[in-house]
Short mmCIF file of C-alpha atoms in Angstrom, two decimals:
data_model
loop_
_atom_site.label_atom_id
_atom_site.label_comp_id
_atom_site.label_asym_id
_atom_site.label_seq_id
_atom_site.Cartn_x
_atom_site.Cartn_y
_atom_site.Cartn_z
CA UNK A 1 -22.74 164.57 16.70
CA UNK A 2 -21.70 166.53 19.64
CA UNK A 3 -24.63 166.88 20.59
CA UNK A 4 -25.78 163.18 20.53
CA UNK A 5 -22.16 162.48 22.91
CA UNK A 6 -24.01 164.87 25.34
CA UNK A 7 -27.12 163.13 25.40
CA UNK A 8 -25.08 159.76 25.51
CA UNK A 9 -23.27 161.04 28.92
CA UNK A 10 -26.33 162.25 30.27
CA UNK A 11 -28.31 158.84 29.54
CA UNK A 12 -25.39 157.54 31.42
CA UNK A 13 -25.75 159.67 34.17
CA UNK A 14 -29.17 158.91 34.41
CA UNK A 15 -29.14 154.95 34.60
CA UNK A 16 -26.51 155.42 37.33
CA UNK A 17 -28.72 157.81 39.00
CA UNK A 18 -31.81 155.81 38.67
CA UNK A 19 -30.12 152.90 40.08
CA UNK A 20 -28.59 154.72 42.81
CA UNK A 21 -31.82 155.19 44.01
CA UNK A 22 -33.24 151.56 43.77
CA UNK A 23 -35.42 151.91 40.57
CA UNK A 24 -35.11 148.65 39.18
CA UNK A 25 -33.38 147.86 35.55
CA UNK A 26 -36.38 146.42 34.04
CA UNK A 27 -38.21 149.57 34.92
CA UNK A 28 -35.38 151.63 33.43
CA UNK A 29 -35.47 149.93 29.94
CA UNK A 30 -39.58 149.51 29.76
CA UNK A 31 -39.68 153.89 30.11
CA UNK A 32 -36.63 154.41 27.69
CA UNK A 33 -38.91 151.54 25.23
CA UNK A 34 -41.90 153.69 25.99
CA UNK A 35 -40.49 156.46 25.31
CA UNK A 36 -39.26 155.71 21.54
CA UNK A 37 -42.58 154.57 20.86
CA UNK A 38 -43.83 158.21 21.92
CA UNK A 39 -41.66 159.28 19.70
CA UNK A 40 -43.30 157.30 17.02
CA UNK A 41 -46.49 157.90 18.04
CA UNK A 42 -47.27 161.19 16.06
CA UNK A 43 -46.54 159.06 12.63
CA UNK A 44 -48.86 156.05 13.75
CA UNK A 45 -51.44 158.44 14.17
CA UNK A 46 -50.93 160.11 10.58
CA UNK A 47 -50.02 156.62 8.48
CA UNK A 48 -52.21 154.75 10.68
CA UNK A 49 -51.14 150.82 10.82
CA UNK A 50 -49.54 151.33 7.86
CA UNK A 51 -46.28 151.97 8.92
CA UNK A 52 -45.95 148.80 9.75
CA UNK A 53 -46.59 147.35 6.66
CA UNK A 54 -43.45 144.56 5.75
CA UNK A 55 -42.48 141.78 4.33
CA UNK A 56 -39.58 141.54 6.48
CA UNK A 57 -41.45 140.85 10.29
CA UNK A 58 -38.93 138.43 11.65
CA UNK A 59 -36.17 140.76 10.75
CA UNK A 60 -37.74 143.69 12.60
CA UNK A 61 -38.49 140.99 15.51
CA UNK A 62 -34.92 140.28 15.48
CA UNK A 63 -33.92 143.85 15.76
CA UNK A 64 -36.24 144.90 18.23
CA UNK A 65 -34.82 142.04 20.66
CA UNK A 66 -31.59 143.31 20.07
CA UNK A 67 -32.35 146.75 21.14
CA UNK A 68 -34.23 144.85 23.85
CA UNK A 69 -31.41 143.33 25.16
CA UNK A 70 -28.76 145.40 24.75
CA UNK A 71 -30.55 148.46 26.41
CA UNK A 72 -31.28 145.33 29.49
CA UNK A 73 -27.00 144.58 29.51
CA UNK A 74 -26.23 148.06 28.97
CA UNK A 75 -28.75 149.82 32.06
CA UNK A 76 -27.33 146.78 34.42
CA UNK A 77 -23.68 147.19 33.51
CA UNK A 78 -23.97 150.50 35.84
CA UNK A 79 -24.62 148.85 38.80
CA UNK A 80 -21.52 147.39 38.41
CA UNK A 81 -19.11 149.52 36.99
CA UNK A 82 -18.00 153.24 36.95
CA UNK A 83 -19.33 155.59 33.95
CA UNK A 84 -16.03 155.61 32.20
CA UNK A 85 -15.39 152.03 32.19
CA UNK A 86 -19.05 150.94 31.37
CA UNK A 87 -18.50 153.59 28.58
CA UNK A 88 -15.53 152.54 26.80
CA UNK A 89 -16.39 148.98 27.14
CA UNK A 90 -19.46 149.55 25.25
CA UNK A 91 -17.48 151.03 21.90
CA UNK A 92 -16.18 147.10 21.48
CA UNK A 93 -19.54 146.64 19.84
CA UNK A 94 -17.47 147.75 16.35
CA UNK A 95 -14.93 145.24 16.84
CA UNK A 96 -17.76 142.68 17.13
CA UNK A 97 -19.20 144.42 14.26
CA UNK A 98 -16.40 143.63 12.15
CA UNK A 99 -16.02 139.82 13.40
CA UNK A 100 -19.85 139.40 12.03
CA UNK A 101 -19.88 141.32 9.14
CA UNK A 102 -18.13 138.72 6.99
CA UNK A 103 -19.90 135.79 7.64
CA UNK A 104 -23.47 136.88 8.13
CA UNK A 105 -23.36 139.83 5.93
CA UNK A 106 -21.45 138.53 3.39
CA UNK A 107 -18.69 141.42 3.53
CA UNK A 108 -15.17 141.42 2.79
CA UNK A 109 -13.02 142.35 6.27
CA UNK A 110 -9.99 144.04 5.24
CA UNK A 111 -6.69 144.36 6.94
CA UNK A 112 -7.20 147.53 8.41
CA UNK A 113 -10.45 146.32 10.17
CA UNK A 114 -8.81 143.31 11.29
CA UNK A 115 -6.04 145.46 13.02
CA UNK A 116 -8.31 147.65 14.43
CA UNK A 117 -10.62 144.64 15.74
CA UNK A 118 -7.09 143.05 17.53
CA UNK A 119 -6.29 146.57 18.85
CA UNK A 120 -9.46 146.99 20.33
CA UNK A 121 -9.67 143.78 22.20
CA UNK A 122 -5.84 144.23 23.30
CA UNK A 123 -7.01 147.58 24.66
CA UNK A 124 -9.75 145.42 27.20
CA UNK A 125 -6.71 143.11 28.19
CA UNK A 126 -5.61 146.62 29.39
CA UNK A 127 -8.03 147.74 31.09
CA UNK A 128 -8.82 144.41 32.85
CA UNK A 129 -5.12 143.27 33.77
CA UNK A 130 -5.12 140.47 36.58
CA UNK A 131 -5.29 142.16 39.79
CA UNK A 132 -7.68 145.07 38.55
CA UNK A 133 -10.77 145.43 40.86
CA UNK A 134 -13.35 146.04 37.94
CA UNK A 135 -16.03 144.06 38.48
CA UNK A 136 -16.31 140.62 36.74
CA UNK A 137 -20.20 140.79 36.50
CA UNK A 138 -20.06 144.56 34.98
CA UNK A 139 -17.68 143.72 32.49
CA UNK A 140 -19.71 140.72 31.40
CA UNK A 141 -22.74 142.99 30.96
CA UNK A 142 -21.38 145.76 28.82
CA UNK A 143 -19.64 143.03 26.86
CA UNK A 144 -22.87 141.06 26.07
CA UNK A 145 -24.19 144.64 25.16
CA UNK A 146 -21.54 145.40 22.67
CA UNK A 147 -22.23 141.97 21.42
CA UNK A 148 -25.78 142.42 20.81
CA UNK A 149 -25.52 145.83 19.92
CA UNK A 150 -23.82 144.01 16.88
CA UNK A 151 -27.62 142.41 15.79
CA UNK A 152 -28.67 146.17 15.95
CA UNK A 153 -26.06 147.09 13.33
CA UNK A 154 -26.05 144.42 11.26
CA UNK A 155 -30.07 144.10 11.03
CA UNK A 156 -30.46 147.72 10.57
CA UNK A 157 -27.91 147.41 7.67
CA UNK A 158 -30.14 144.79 5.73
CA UNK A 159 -33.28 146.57 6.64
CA UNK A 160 -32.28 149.84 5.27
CA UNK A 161 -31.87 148.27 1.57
CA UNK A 162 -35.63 147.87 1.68
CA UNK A 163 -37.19 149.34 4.89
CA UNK A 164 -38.49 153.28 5.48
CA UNK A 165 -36.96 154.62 8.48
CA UNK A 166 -40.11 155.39 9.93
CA UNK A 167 -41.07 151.67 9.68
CA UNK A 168 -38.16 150.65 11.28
CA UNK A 169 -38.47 152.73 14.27
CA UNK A 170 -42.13 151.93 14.77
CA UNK A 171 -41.42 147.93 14.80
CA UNK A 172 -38.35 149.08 16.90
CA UNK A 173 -41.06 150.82 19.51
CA UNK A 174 -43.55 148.52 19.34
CA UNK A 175 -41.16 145.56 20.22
CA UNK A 176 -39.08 146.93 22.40
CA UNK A 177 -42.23 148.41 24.78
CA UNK A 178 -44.10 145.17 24.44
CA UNK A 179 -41.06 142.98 25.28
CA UNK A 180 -39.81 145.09 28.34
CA UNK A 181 -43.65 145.31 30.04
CA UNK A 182 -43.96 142.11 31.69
CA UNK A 183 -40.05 142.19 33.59
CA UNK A 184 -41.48 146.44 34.40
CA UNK A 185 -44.55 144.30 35.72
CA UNK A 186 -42.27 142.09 37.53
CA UNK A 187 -40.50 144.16 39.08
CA UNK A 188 -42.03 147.30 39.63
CA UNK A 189 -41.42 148.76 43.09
CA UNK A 190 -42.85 152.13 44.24
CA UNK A 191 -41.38 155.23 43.36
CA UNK A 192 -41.46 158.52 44.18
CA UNK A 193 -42.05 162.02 42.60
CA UNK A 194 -37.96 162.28 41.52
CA UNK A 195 -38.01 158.72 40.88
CA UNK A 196 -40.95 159.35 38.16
CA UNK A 197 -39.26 162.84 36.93
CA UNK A 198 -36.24 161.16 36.17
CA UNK A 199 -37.38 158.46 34.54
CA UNK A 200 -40.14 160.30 32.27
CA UNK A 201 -36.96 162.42 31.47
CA UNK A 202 -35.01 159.36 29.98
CA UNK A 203 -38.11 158.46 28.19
CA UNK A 204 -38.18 161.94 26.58
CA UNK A 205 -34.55 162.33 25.76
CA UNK A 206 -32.95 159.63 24.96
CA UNK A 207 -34.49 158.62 21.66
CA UNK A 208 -33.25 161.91 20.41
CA UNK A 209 -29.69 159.90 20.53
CA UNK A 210 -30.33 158.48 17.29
CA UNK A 211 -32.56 161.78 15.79
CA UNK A 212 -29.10 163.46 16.44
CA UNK A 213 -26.86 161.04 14.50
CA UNK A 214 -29.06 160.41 11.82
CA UNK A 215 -29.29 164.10 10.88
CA UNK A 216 -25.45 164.37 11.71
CA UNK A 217 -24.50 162.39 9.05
CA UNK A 218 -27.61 163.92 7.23
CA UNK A 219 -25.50 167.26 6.48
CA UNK A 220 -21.85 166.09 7.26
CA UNK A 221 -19.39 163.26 5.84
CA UNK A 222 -19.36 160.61 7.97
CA UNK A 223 -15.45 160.51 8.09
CA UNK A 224 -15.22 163.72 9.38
CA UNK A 225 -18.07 163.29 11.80
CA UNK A 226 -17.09 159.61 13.34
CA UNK A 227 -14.22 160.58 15.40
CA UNK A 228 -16.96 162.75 17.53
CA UNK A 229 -19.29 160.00 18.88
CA UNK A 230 -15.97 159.33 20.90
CA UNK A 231 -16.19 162.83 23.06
CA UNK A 232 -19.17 161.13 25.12
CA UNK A 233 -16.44 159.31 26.59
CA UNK A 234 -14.90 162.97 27.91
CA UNK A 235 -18.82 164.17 29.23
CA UNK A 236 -19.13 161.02 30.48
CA UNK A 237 -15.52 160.97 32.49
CA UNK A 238 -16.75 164.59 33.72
CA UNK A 239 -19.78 163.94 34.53
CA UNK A 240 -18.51 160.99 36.67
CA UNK A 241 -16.11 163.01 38.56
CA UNK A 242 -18.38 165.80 39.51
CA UNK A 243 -20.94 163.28 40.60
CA UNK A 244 -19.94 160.22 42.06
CA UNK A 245 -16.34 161.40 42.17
CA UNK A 246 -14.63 158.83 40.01
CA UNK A 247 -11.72 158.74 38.61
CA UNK A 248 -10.24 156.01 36.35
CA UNK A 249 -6.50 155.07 36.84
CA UNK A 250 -3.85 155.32 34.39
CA UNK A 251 -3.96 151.63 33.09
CA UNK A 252 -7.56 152.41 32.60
CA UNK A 253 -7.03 155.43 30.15
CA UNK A 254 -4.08 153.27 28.53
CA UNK A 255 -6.89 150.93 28.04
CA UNK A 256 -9.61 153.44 26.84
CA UNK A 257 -7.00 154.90 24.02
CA UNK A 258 -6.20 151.57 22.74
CA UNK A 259 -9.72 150.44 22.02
CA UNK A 260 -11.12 154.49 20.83
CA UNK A 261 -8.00 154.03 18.73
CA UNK A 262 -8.66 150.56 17.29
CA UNK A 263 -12.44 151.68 16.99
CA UNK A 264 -11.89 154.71 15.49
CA UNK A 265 -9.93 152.90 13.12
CA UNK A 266 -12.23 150.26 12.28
CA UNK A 267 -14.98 153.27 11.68
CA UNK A 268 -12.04 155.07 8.98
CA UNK A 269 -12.33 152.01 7.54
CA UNK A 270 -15.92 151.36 7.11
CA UNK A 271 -15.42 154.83 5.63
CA UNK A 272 -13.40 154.20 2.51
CA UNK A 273 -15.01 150.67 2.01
CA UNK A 274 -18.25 152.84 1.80
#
């Protein structure tokens, strides 16, 4: 799981990078789609189209366009905002989580889930108190990537009951790559030798992300391992510092504890209902 925050800071580190240096954000999210459908590609190639065998299409449809879009939210939101801020904003997508869960899942939202949910959301009054100068735009990108992060979660909840993993993630990289082509089309620009490195780097790494959390909880209990995902936010503060030398203010960090500590006790409490 500490290993996954890594990656997580790093991915961050790369979109900044990338758009930096003028590679477009439709470009960004068609090689990171690309890329977990190389990752797939090896079990195509053994199963053959059979992988893809479902009776549930429109719910894979559904949670490939939320991947789709949340990656598109979640790349922009850099342009806009620093790494730490674009970070934390992006761990409200358990308090929407638990705002969903009831009525489209069907799931009982205790107490302890509601407080977290209220403590999270008080914790981005915090951080975006009138007179801050985070960017409007930014936070209304990360935001509509927490939210549709939530279609990720809650899809990949109902698909599990019936759903191999392997099919998942196939449907996952075939959507995903076909959906993102035409904007790459769009608006490709040229790039150059770095430009290309860093993104076939992205494409290579970052679908490891999940490989790491998946086999985290594999050999650990997921109450013990939760609190971790959180330590991307300290790689991610670092690497932002040693970078692009940024360095959030103290209502900022006031803001980041309150929501880690509202999502961290939302996650506790996903725990025990579990």
């Amino acid at each position: 799981m500490a290993a996954a925050a890594v990656f997580f800071a790093s991915e961050a580190l790369a979109i900044r990078l990338m758009t930096a240096r003028g590679i477009p954000v439709e470009v960004q999210v068609f090689f990171r789609a690309a890329g977990q459908l190389l990752w797939v590609a090896p079990i195509v190639a053994r199963s053959g189209l059979a992988v893809f065998r479902t009776e549930r299409a429109g719910l894979h449809l559904f949670r490939g366009g939320s991947s789709l879009l949340t990656w598109g939210f979640y790349f922009a939101s850099f342009a806009w905002l620093d790494l730490a801020t674009a970070t934390v904003l992006s761990f409200t997508n358990v308090m929407f989580t638990t705002l969903l869960a009831g009525p489209v899942l069907g799931e009982r939202v205790d107490g302890w889930r509601w407080a977290g949910t209220i403590a999270g959301f008080l914790g981005v009054a915090v951080m975006l108190r009138p007179g801050t100068a985070v960017s409007g735009i930014g936070v209304a990108l990360a935001l509509a990537s927490a939210m549709t992060w939530c279609g990720i979660t809650l899809s990949s909840r109902a698909l599990a009951l019936t759903e191999r993993n392997t099919t998942i993630m196939a449907w996952v990289g075939l959507v995903t790559t076909a959906g993102s082509a035409p904007f790459a089309v769009w608006g490709w620009v040229p790039l150059g030798l770095a430009d290309g490195a860093i993104l076939l780097a992205v494409a290579l790494f970052s679908p490891s992300i999940i490989w790491l959390i998946t086999s985290a909880y594999r050999h650990g209990e997921a109450s013990a391992l939760a609190p971790f995902q959180y330590l991307r936010l300290v790689f991610v503060t670092g690497f932002g510092w040693l970078f692009f030398h940024e360095a959030p203010d103290g209502w900022t960090w006031a803001g980041a504890a309150v929501i880690l500590g509202g999502a961290l006790i939302v996650t506790m409490a996903e725990v025990r209902r579990r």
